[in-house]
JSON list of N, CA and C in Angstrom, two decimals:
[
{"chain": "A", "resi": 1, "resn": "UNK", "atom": "N", "xyz": [-0.06, 16.75, 2.25]},
{"chain": "A", "resi": 1, "resn": "UNK", "atom": "CA", "xyz": [-0.70, 16.92, 3.40]},
{"chain": "A", "resi": 1, "resn": "UNK", "atom": "C", "xyz": [-0.50, 18.62, 3.44]},
{"chain": "A", "resi": 2, "resn": "UNK", "atom": "N", "xyz": [-1.41, 19.22, 3.71]},
{"chain": "A", "resi": 2, "resn": "UNK", "atom": "CA", "xyz": [-1.64, 20.66, 4.23]},
{"chain": "A", "resi": 2, "resn": "UNK", "atom": "C", "xyz": [-2.19, 20.66, 5.61]},
{"chain": "A", "resi": 3, "resn": "UNK", "atom": "N", "xyz": [-1.44, 21.69, 6.18]},
{"chain": "A", "resi": 3, "resn": "UNK", "atom": "CA", "xyz": [-2.15, 22.72, 7.40]},
{"chain": "A", "resi": 3, "resn": "UNK", "atom": "C", "xyz": [-2.27, 21.62, 8.44]},
{"chain": "A", "resi": 4, "resn": "UNK", "atom": "N", "xyz": [-1.29, 20.51, 8.42]},
{"chain": "A", "resi": 4, "resn": "UNK", "atom": "CA", "xyz": [-1.09, 19.72, 9.57]},
{"chain": "A", "resi": 4, "resn": "UNK", "atom": "C", "xyz": [-0.53, 20.10, 10.63]},
{"chain": "A", "resi": 5, "resn": "UNK", "atom": "N", "xyz": [-0.48, 20.01, 12.06]},
{"chain": "A", "resi": 5, "resn": "UNK", "atom": "CA", "xyz": [0.51, 20.21, 13.18]},
{"chain": "A", "resi": 5, "resn": "UNK", "atom": "C", "xyz": [0.51, 18.84, 13.75]},
{"chain": "A", "resi": 6, "resn": "UNK", "atom": "N", "xyz": [2.08, 18.38, 13.74]},
{"chain": "A", "resi": 6, "resn": "UNK", "atom": "CA", "xyz": [2.66, 17.18, 14.32]},
{"chain": "A", "resi": 6, "resn": "UNK", "atom": "C", "xyz": [3.48, 17.21, 15.22]},
{"chain": "A", "resi": 7, "resn": "UNK", "atom": "N", "xyz": [3.52, 16.77, 16.21]},
{"chain": "A", "resi": 7, "resn": "UNK", "atom": "CA", "xyz": [4.78, 16.85, 17.69]},
{"chain": "A", "resi": 7, "resn": "UNK", "atom": "C", "xyz": [4.69, 15.77, 17.83]},
{"chain": "A", "resi": 8, "resn": "UNK", "atom": "N", "xyz": [6.21, 15.11, 17.80]},
{"chain": "A", "resi": 8, "resn": "UNK", "atom": "CA", "xyz": [6.43, 13.89, 18.48]},
{"chain": "A", "resi": 8, "resn": "UNK", "atom": "C", "xyz": [7.38, 13.19, 17.60]},
{"chain": "A", "resi": 9, "resn": "UNK", "atom": "N", "xyz": [8.12, 12.45, 17.98]},
{"chain": "A", "resi": 9, "resn": "UNK", "atom": "CA", "xyz": [8.83, 11.53, 16.91]},
{"chain": "A", "resi": 9, "resn": "UNK", "atom": "C", "xyz": [8.03, 10.54, 16.01]},
{"chain": "A", "resi": 10, "resn": "UNK", "atom": "N", "xyz": [7.88, 10.67, 14.86]},
{"chain": "A", "resi": 10, "resn": "UNK", "atom": "CA", "xyz": [7.06, 9.91, 13.71]},
{"chain": "A", "resi": 10, "resn": "UNK", "atom": "C", "xyz": [5.70, 10.16, 14.05]},
{"chain": "A", "resi": 11, "resn": "UNK", "atom": "N", "xyz": [5.56, 11.46, 14.59]},
{"chain": "A", "resi": 11, "resn": "UNK", "atom": "CA", "xyz": [3.92, 11.79, 14.58]},
{"chain": "A", "resi": 11, "resn": "UNK", "atom": "C", "xyz": [3.72, 11.91, 12.83]},
{"chain": "A", "resi": 12, "resn": "UNK", "atom": "N", "xyz": [2.46, 11.37, 12.45]},
{"chain": "A", "resi": 12, "resn": "UNK", "atom": "CA", "xyz": [1.95, 11.80, 11.19]},
{"chain": "A", "resi": 12, "resn": "UNK", "atom": "C", "xyz": [3.01, 11.16, 10.00]},
{"chain": "A", "resi": 13, "resn": "UNK", "atom": "N", "xyz": [3.89, 10.37, 10.40]},
{"chain": "A", "resi": 13, "resn": "UNK", "atom": "CA", "xyz": [4.73, 10.04, 9.55]},
{"chain": "A", "resi": 13, "resn": "UNK", "atom": "C", "xyz": [4.40, 9.76, 8.04]},
{"chain": "A", "resi": 14, "resn": "UNK", "atom": "N", "xyz": [3.15, 9.03, 7.66]},
{"chain": "A", "resi": 14, "resn": "UNK", "atom": "CA", "xyz": [2.33, 8.48, 6.55]},
{"chain": "A", "resi": 14, "resn": "UNK", "atom": "C", "xyz": [1.15, 9.48, 6.32]},
{"chain": "A", "resi": 15, "resn": "UNK", "atom": "N", "xyz": [1.05, 10.53, 6.94]},
{"chain": "A", "resi": 15, "resn": "UNK", "atom": "CA", "xyz": [-0.26, 11.19, 6.75]},
{"chain": "A", "resi": 15, "resn": "UNK", "atom": "C", "xyz": [-0.47, 11.93, 5.51]},
{"chain": "A", "resi": 16, "resn": "UNK", "atom": "N", "xyz": [-1.41, 11.68, 4.57]},
{"chain": "A", "resi": 16, "resn": "UNK", "atom": "CA", "xyz": [-1.51, 12.45, 3.81]},
{"chain": "A", "resi": 16, "resn": "UNK", "atom": "C", "xyz": [-2.63, 13.35, 3.59]},
{"chain": "A", "resi": 17, "resn": "UNK", "atom": "N", "xyz": [-3.45, 13.16, 4.68]},
{"chain": "A", "resi": 17, "resn": "UNK", "atom": "CA", "xyz": [-4.56, 14.33, 4.69]},
{"chain": "A", "resi": 17, "resn": "UNK", "atom": "C", "xyz": [-4.46, 15.54, 5.26]},
{"chain": "A", "resi": 18, "resn": "UNK", "atom": "N", "xyz": [-5.05, 16.65, 5.49]},
{"chain": "A", "resi": 18, "resn": "UNK", "atom": "CA", "xyz": [-5.09, 18.13, 5.58]},
{"chain": "A", "resi": 18, "resn": "UNK", "atom": "C", "xyz": [-5.92, 18.03, 7.17]},
{"chain": "A", "resi": 19, "resn": "UNK", "atom": "N", "xyz": [-5.59, 19.44, 7.84]},
{"chain": "A", "resi": 19, "resn": "UNK", "atom": "CA", "xyz": [-5.89, 20.06, 9.18]},
{"chain": "A", "resi": 19, "resn": "UNK", "atom": "C", "xyz": [-6.20, 18.97, 10.25]},
{"chain": "A", "resi": 20, "resn": "UNK", "atom": "N", "xyz": [-4.95, 18.32, 10.34]},
{"chain": "A", "resi": 20, "resn": "UNK", "atom": "CA", "xyz": [-4.92, 17.34, 11.67]},
{"chain": "A", "resi": 20, "resn": "UNK", "atom": "C", "xyz": [-4.09, 17.77, 12.44]},
{"chain": "A", "resi": 21, "resn": "UNK", "atom": "N", "xyz": [-4.30, 17.44, 13.77]},
{"chain": "A", "resi": 21, "resn": "UNK", "atom": "CA", "xyz": [-3.45, 17.68, 14.83]},
{"chain": "A", "resi": 21, "resn": "UNK", "atom": "C", "xyz": [-2.72, 16.21, 15.45]},
{"chain": "A", "resi": 22, "resn": "UNK", "atom": "N", "xyz": [-1.75, 15.84, 15.60]},
{"chain": "A", "resi": 22, "resn": "UNK", "atom": "CA", "xyz": [-1.25, 14.43, 15.71]},
{"chain": "A", "resi": 22, "resn": "UNK", "atom": "C", "xyz": [-0.25, 15.10, 17.04]},
{"chain": "A", "resi": 23, "resn": "UNK", "atom": "N", "xyz": [-0.37, 14.64, 18.27]},
{"chain": "A", "resi": 23, "resn": "UNK", "atom": "CA", "xyz": [0.37, 14.88, 19.25]},
{"chain": "A", "resi": 23, "resn": "UNK", "atom": "C", "xyz": [0.98, 13.62, 20.26]},
{"chain": "A", "resi": 24, "resn": "UNK", "atom": "N", "xyz": [2.24, 13.44, 20.16]},
{"chain": "A", "resi": 24, "resn": "UNK", "atom": "CA", "xyz": [2.72, 12.20, 20.72]},
{"chain": "A", "resi": 24, "resn": "UNK", "atom": "C", "xyz": [3.66, 11.24, 19.70]},
{"chain": "A", "resi": 25, "resn": "UNK", "atom": "N", "xyz": [4.55, 10.48, 20.18]},
{"chain": "A", "resi": 25, "resn": "UNK", "atom": "CA", "xyz": [5.37, 9.74, 19.34]},
{"chain": "A", "resi": 25, "resn": "UNK", "atom": "C", "xyz": [4.69, 8.68, 18.76]},
{"chain": "A", "resi": 26, "resn": "UNK", "atom": "N", "xyz": [4.70, 8.87, 17.61]},
{"chain": "A", "resi": 26, "resn": "UNK", "atom": "CA", "xyz": [3.87, 7.78, 16.64]},
{"chain": "A", "resi": 26, "resn": "UNK", "atom": "C", "xyz": [2.47, 8.05, 16.44]},
{"chain": "A", "resi": 27, "resn": "UNK", "atom": "N", "xyz": [2.13, 9.20, 17.07]},
{"chain": "A", "resi": 27, "resn": "UNK", "atom": "CA", "xyz": [0.65, 9.61, 16.78]},
{"chain": "A", "resi": 27, "resn": "UNK", "atom": "C", "xyz": [0.07, 9.48, 15.32]},
{"chain": "A", "resi": 28, "resn": "UNK", "atom": "N", "xyz": [-0.95, 9.08, 14.85]},
{"chain": "A", "resi": 28, "resn": "UNK", "atom": "CA", "xyz": [-1.87, 9.38, 13.63]},
{"chain": "A", "resi": 28, "resn": "UNK", "atom": "C", "xyz": [-0.52, 8.76, 12.72]},
{"chain": "A", "resi": 29, "resn": "UNK", "atom": "N", "xyz": [0.18, 7.98, 12.70]},
{"chain": "A", "resi": 29, "resn": "UNK", "atom": "CA", "xyz": [1.32, 7.35, 11.93]},
{"chain": "A", "resi": 29, "resn": "UNK", "atom": "C", "xyz": [0.55, 6.10, 11.00]},
{"chain": "A", "resi": 30, "resn": "UNK", "atom": "N", "xyz": [-0.66, 6.16, 10.65]},
{"chain": "A", "resi": 30, "resn": "UNK", "atom": "CA", "xyz": [-1.12, 5.27, 9.84]},
{"chain": "A", "resi": 30, "resn": "UNK", "atom": "C", "xyz": [-0.76, 5.07, 8.49]},
{"chain": "A", "resi": 31, "resn": "UNK", "atom": "N", "xyz": [-0.06, 3.93, 7.62]},
{"chain": "A", "resi": 31, "resn": "UNK", "atom": "CA", "xyz": [0.08, 3.71, 6.64]},
{"chain": "A", "resi": 31, "resn": "UNK", "atom": "C", "xyz": [-0.84, 4.45, 5.52]},
{"chain": "A", "resi": 32, "resn": "UNK", "atom": "N", "xyz": [-0.46, 5.60, 4.52]},
{"chain": "A", "resi": 32, "resn": "UNK", "atom": "CA", "xyz": [-1.38, 5.78, 3.68]},
{"chain": "A", "resi": 32, "resn": "UNK", "atom": "C", "xyz": [-2.77, 6.60, 4.00]},
{"chain": "A", "resi": 33, "resn": "UNK", "atom": "N", "xyz": [-2.47, 7.02, 5.30]},
{"chain": "A", "resi": 33, "resn": "UNK", "atom": "CA", "xyz": [-3.84, 7.76, 6.26]},
{"chain": "A", "resi": 33, "resn": "UNK", "atom": "C", "xyz": [-4.10, 8.77, 5.18]},
{"chain": "A", "resi": 34, "resn": "UNK", "atom": "N", "xyz": [-5.38, 9.30, 4.96]},
{"chain": "A", "resi": 34, "resn": "UNK", "atom": "CA", "xyz": [-5.91, 10.54, 4.14]},
{"chain": "A", "resi": 34, "resn": "UNK", "atom": "C", "xyz": [-6.70, 11.21, 4.94]},
{"chain": "A", "resi": 35, "resn": "UNK", "atom": "N", "xyz": [-6.90, 11.06, 6.68]},
{"chain": "A", "resi": 35, "resn": "UNK", "atom": "CA", "xyz": [-7.64, 11.79, 7.41]},
{"chain": "A", "resi": 35, "resn": "UNK", "atom": "C", "xyz": [-7.76, 13.25, 7.21]},
{"chain": "A", "resi": 36, "resn": "UNK", "atom": "N", "xyz": [-9.10, 13.72, 7.52]},
{"chain": "A", "resi": 36, "resn": "UNK", "atom": "CA", "xyz": [-9.00, 15.26, 7.79]},
{"chain": "A", "resi": 36, "resn": "UNK", "atom": "C", "xyz": [-9.84, 15.86, 8.77]},
{"chain": "A", "resi": 37, "resn": "UNK", "atom": "N", "xyz": [-9.07, 16.93, 9.52]},
{"chain": "A", "resi": 37, "resn": "UNK", "atom": "CA", "xyz": [-9.81, 17.30, 10.52]},
{"chain": "A", "resi": 37, "resn": "UNK", "atom": "C", "xyz": [-9.90, 16.48, 11.78]},
{"chain": "A", "resi": 38, "resn": "UNK", "atom": "N", "xyz": [-8.74, 15.91, 12.01]},
{"chain": "A", "resi": 38, "resn": "UNK", "atom": "CA", "xyz": [-9.17, 15.09, 13.13]},
{"chain": "A", "resi": 38, "resn": "UNK", "atom": "C", "xyz": [-7.68, 15.38, 14.05]},
{"chain": "A", "resi": 39, "resn": "UNK", "atom": "N", "xyz": [-8.09, 15.04, 15.63]},
{"chain": "A", "resi": 39, "resn": "UNK", "atom": "CA", "xyz": [-7.16, 15.21, 16.29]},
{"chain": "A", "resi": 39, "resn": "UNK", "atom": "C", "xyz": [-6.72, 13.99, 17.11]},
{"chain": "A", "resi": 40, "resn": "UNK", "atom": "N", "xyz": [-5.07, 13.75, 17.38]},
{"chain": "A", "resi": 40, "resn": "UNK", "atom": "CA", "xyz": [-4.86, 12.27, 17.83]},
{"chain": "A", "resi": 40, "resn": "UNK", "atom": "C", "xyz": [-3.84, 12.74, 18.93]},
{"chain": "A", "resi": 41, "resn": "UNK", "atom": "N", "xyz": [-4.09, 12.31, 20.00]},
{"chain": "A", "resi": 41, "resn": "UNK", "atom": "CA", "xyz": [-3.01, 12.36, 21.43]},
{"chain": "A", "resi": 41, "resn": "UNK", "atom": "C", "xyz": [-2.75, 11.25, 21.99]},
{"chain": "A", "resi": 42, "resn": "UNK", "atom": "N", "xyz": [-1.58, 11.04, 21.89]},
{"chain": "A", "resi": 42, "resn": "UNK", "atom": "CA", "xyz": [-0.93, 9.70, 22.91]},
{"chain": "A", "resi": 42, "resn": "UNK", "atom": "C", "xyz": [-0.05, 9.00, 21.79]},
{"chain": "A", "resi": 43, "resn": "UNK", "atom": "N", "xyz": [0.82, 8.24, 22.80]},
{"chain": "A", "resi": 43, "resn": "UNK", "atom": "CA", "xyz": [1.81, 7.29, 21.86]},
{"chain": "A", "resi": 43, "resn": "UNK", "atom": "C", "xyz": [1.18, 6.58, 21.05]},
{"chain": "A", "resi": 44, "resn": "UNK", "atom": "N", "xyz": [1.49, 6.20, 19.75]},
{"chain": "A", "resi": 44, "resn": "UNK", "atom": "CA", "xyz": [0.53, 5.37, 18.67]},
{"chain": "A", "resi": 44, "resn": "UNK", "atom": "C", "xyz": [-0.64, 5.59, 18.60]},
{"chain": "A", "resi": 45, "resn": "UNK", "atom": "N", "xyz": [-1.52, 6.58, 19.35]},
{"chain": "A", "resi": 45, "resn": "UNK", "atom": "CA", "xyz": [-2.79, 6.88, 18.83]},
{"chain": "A", "resi": 45, "resn": "UNK", "atom": "C", "xyz": [-2.79, 6.90, 17.48]},
{"chain": "A", "resi": 46, "resn": "UNK", "atom": "N", "xyz": [-4.29, 6.24, 17.21]},
{"chain": "A", "resi": 46, "resn": "UNK", "atom": "CA", "xyz": [-4.57, 6.41, 15.83]},
{"chain": "A", "resi": 46, "resn": "UNK", "atom": "C", "xyz": [-6.41, 6.26, 15.72]},
{"chain": "A", "resi": 47, "resn": "UNK", "atom": "N", "xyz": [-6.35, 7.35, 14.95]},
{"chain": "A", "resi": 47, "resn": "UNK", "atom": "CA", "xyz": [-7.81, 7.51, 14.44]},
{"chain": "A", "resi": 47, "resn": "UNK", "atom": "C", "xyz": [-8.46, 6.17, 14.08]},
{"chain": "A", "resi": 48, "resn": "UNK", "atom": "N", "xyz": [-9.91, 5.86, 14.32]},
{"chain": "A", "resi": 48, "resn": "UNK", "atom": "CA", "xyz": [-10.59, 4.77, 13.92]},
{"chain": "A", "resi": 48, "resn": "UNK", "atom": "C", "xyz": [-10.53, 4.15, 12.66]},
{"chain": "A", "resi": 49, "resn": "UNK", "atom": "N", "xyz": [-10.31, 4.77, 11.68]},
{"chain": "A", "resi": 49, "resn": "UNK", "atom": "CA", "xyz": [-9.82, 4.10, 10.22]},
{"chain": "A", "resi": 49, "resn": "UNK", "atom": "C", "xyz": [-8.44, 5.13, 9.52]},
{"chain": "A", "resi": 50, "resn": "UNK", "atom": "N", "xyz": [-8.36, 4.89, 8.52]},
{"chain": "A", "resi": 50, "resn": "UNK", "atom": "CA", "xyz": [-7.22, 5.74, 7.77]},
{"chain": "A", "resi": 50, "resn": "UNK", "atom": "C", "xyz": [-7.71, 6.75, 6.82]},
{"chain": "A", "resi": 51, "resn": "UNK", "atom": "N", "xyz": [-9.19, 6.79, 6.96]},
{"chain": "A", "resi": 51, "resn": "UNK", "atom": "CA", "xyz": [-9.71, 7.70, 6.07]},
{"chain": "A", "resi": 51, "resn": "UNK", "atom": "C", "xyz": [-10.72, 8.59, 6.65]},
{"chain": "A", "resi": 52, "resn": "UNK", "atom": "N", "xyz": [-11.02, 8.25, 8.19]},
{"chain": "A", "resi": 52, "resn": "UNK", "atom": "CA", "xyz": [-12.00, 9.03, 8.74]},
{"chain": "A", "resi": 52, "resn": "UNK", "atom": "C", "xyz": [-11.61, 10.58, 8.89]},
{"chain": "A", "resi": 53, "resn": "UNK", "atom": "N", "xyz": [-12.95, 11.46, 8.93]},
{"chain": "A", "resi": 53, "resn": "UNK", "atom": "CA", "xyz": [-12.88, 12.93, 9.24]},
{"chain": "A", "resi": 53, "resn": "UNK", "atom": "C", "xyz": [-13.53, 13.57, 10.44]},
{"chain": "A", "resi": 54, "resn": "UNK", "atom": "N", "xyz": [-13.17, 14.38, 11.08]},
{"chain": "A", "resi": 54, "resn": "UNK", "atom": "CA", "xyz": [-13.95, 15.07, 12.17]},
{"chain": "A", "resi": 54, "resn": "UNK", "atom": "C", "xyz": [-13.96, 14.10, 13.20]},
{"chain": "A", "resi": 55, "resn": "UNK", "atom": "N", "xyz": [-12.56, 13.44, 13.75]},
{"chain": "A", "resi": 55, "resn": "UNK", "atom": "CA", "xyz": [-12.65, 12.52, 14.80]},
{"chain": "A", "resi": 55, "resn": "UNK", "atom": "C", "xyz": [-11.52, 13.34, 16.06]},
{"chain": "A", "resi": 56, "resn": "UNK", "atom": "N", "xyz": [-11.83, 12.64, 17.35]},
{"chain": "A", "resi": 56, "resn": "UNK", "atom": "CA", "xyz": [-10.64, 12.96, 18.21]},
{"chain": "A", "resi": 56, "resn": "UNK", "atom": "C", "xyz": [-10.43, 11.86, 18.94]},
{"chain": "A", "resi": 57, "resn": "UNK", "atom": "N", "xyz": [-9.14, 11.35, 18.83]},
{"chain": "A", "resi": 57, "resn": "UNK", "atom": "CA", "xyz": [-8.82, 9.89, 19.34]},
{"chain": "A", "resi": 57, "resn": "UNK", "atom": "C", "xyz": [-7.81, 10.56, 20.64]},
{"chain": "A", "resi": 58, "resn": "UNK", "atom": "N", "xyz": [-8.27, 9.73, 21.76]},
{"chain": "A", "resi": 58, "resn": "UNK", "atom": "CA", "xyz": [-7.44, 10.05, 22.99]},
{"chain": "A", "resi": 58, "resn": "UNK", "atom": "C", "xyz": [-6.42, 8.83, 23.49]},
{"chain": "A", "resi": 59, "resn": "UNK", "atom": "N", "xyz": [-5.43, 8.44, 23.14]},
{"chain": "A", "resi": 59, "resn": "UNK", "atom": "CA", "xyz": [-4.70, 7.36, 23.70]},
{"chain": "A", "resi": 59, "resn": "UNK", "atom": "C", "xyz": [-4.79, 6.42, 22.72]},
{"chain": "A", "resi": 60, "resn": "UNK", "atom": "N", "xyz": [-3.82, 5.28, 22.68]},
{"chain": "A", "resi": 60, "resn": "UNK", "atom": "CA", "xyz": [-3.89, 4.01, 21.79]},
{"chain": "A", "resi": 60, "resn": "UNK", "atom": "C", "xyz": [-4.80, 3.01, 22.35]},
{"chain": "A", "resi": 61, "resn": "UNK", "atom": "N", "xyz": [-4.66, 1.87, 21.37]},
{"chain": "A", "resi": 61, "resn": "UNK", "atom": "CA", "xyz": [-5.57, 0.93, 21.57]},
{"chain": "A", "resi": 61, "resn": "UNK", "atom": "C", "xyz": [-5.46, 0.00, 23.30]},
{"chain": "A", "resi": 62, "resn": "UNK", "atom": "N", "xyz": [-4.29, 0.59, 23.56]},
{"chain": "A", "resi": 62, "resn": "UNK", "atom": "CA", "xyz": [-4.01, -0.07, 25.33]},
{"chain": "A", "resi": 62, "resn": "UNK", "atom": "C", "xyz": [-5.06, 0.41, 26.22]},
{"chain": "A", "resi": 63, "resn": "UNK", "atom": "N", "xyz": [-5.55, 1.51, 25.81]},
{"chain": "A", "resi": 63, "resn": "UNK", "atom": "CA", "xyz": [-6.34, 2.43, 26.96]},
{"chain": "A", "resi": 63, "resn": "UNK", "atom": "C", "xyz": [-7.43, 1.68, 27.10]},
{"chain": "A", "resi": 64, "resn": "UNK", "atom": "N", "xyz": [-7.87, 1.23, 28.14]},
{"chain": "A", "resi": 64, "resn": "UNK", "atom": "CA", "xyz": [-9.24, 0.68, 28.41]},
{"chain": "A", "resi": 64, "resn": "UNK", "atom": "C", "xyz": [-10.33, 1.58, 29.08]},
{"chain": "A", "resi": 65, "resn": "UNK", "atom": "N", "xyz": [-10.24, 2.62, 30.06]},
{"chain": "A", "resi": 65, "resn": "UNK", "atom": "CA", "xyz": [-10.96, 3.59, 30.22]},
{"chain": "A", "resi": 65, "resn": "UNK", "atom": "C", "xyz": [-10.60, 5.28, 29.75]},
{"chain": "A", "resi": 66, "resn": "UNK", "atom": "N", "xyz": [-11.57, 5.94, 30.32]},
{"chain": "A", "resi": 66, "resn": "UNK", "atom": "CA", "xyz": [-11.06, 7.32, 30.13]},
{"chain": "A", "resi": 66, "resn": "UNK", "atom": "C", "xyz": [-11.51, 8.16, 31.26]}
]
């Protein structure tokens, strides 16, 4: 993984992709994730799939409205 910015305990723990930003405890920590160019913000927030690119995720699956 290259050029990732990870802030928070466990953020991006299993991330293998590049050019990602993960902010929050356990953000973007999907096992074997190969995401690229994603922004993930919030506790346990995760992109829609482990291989998605060019996506912004705000919050985890418990968030019902924005």
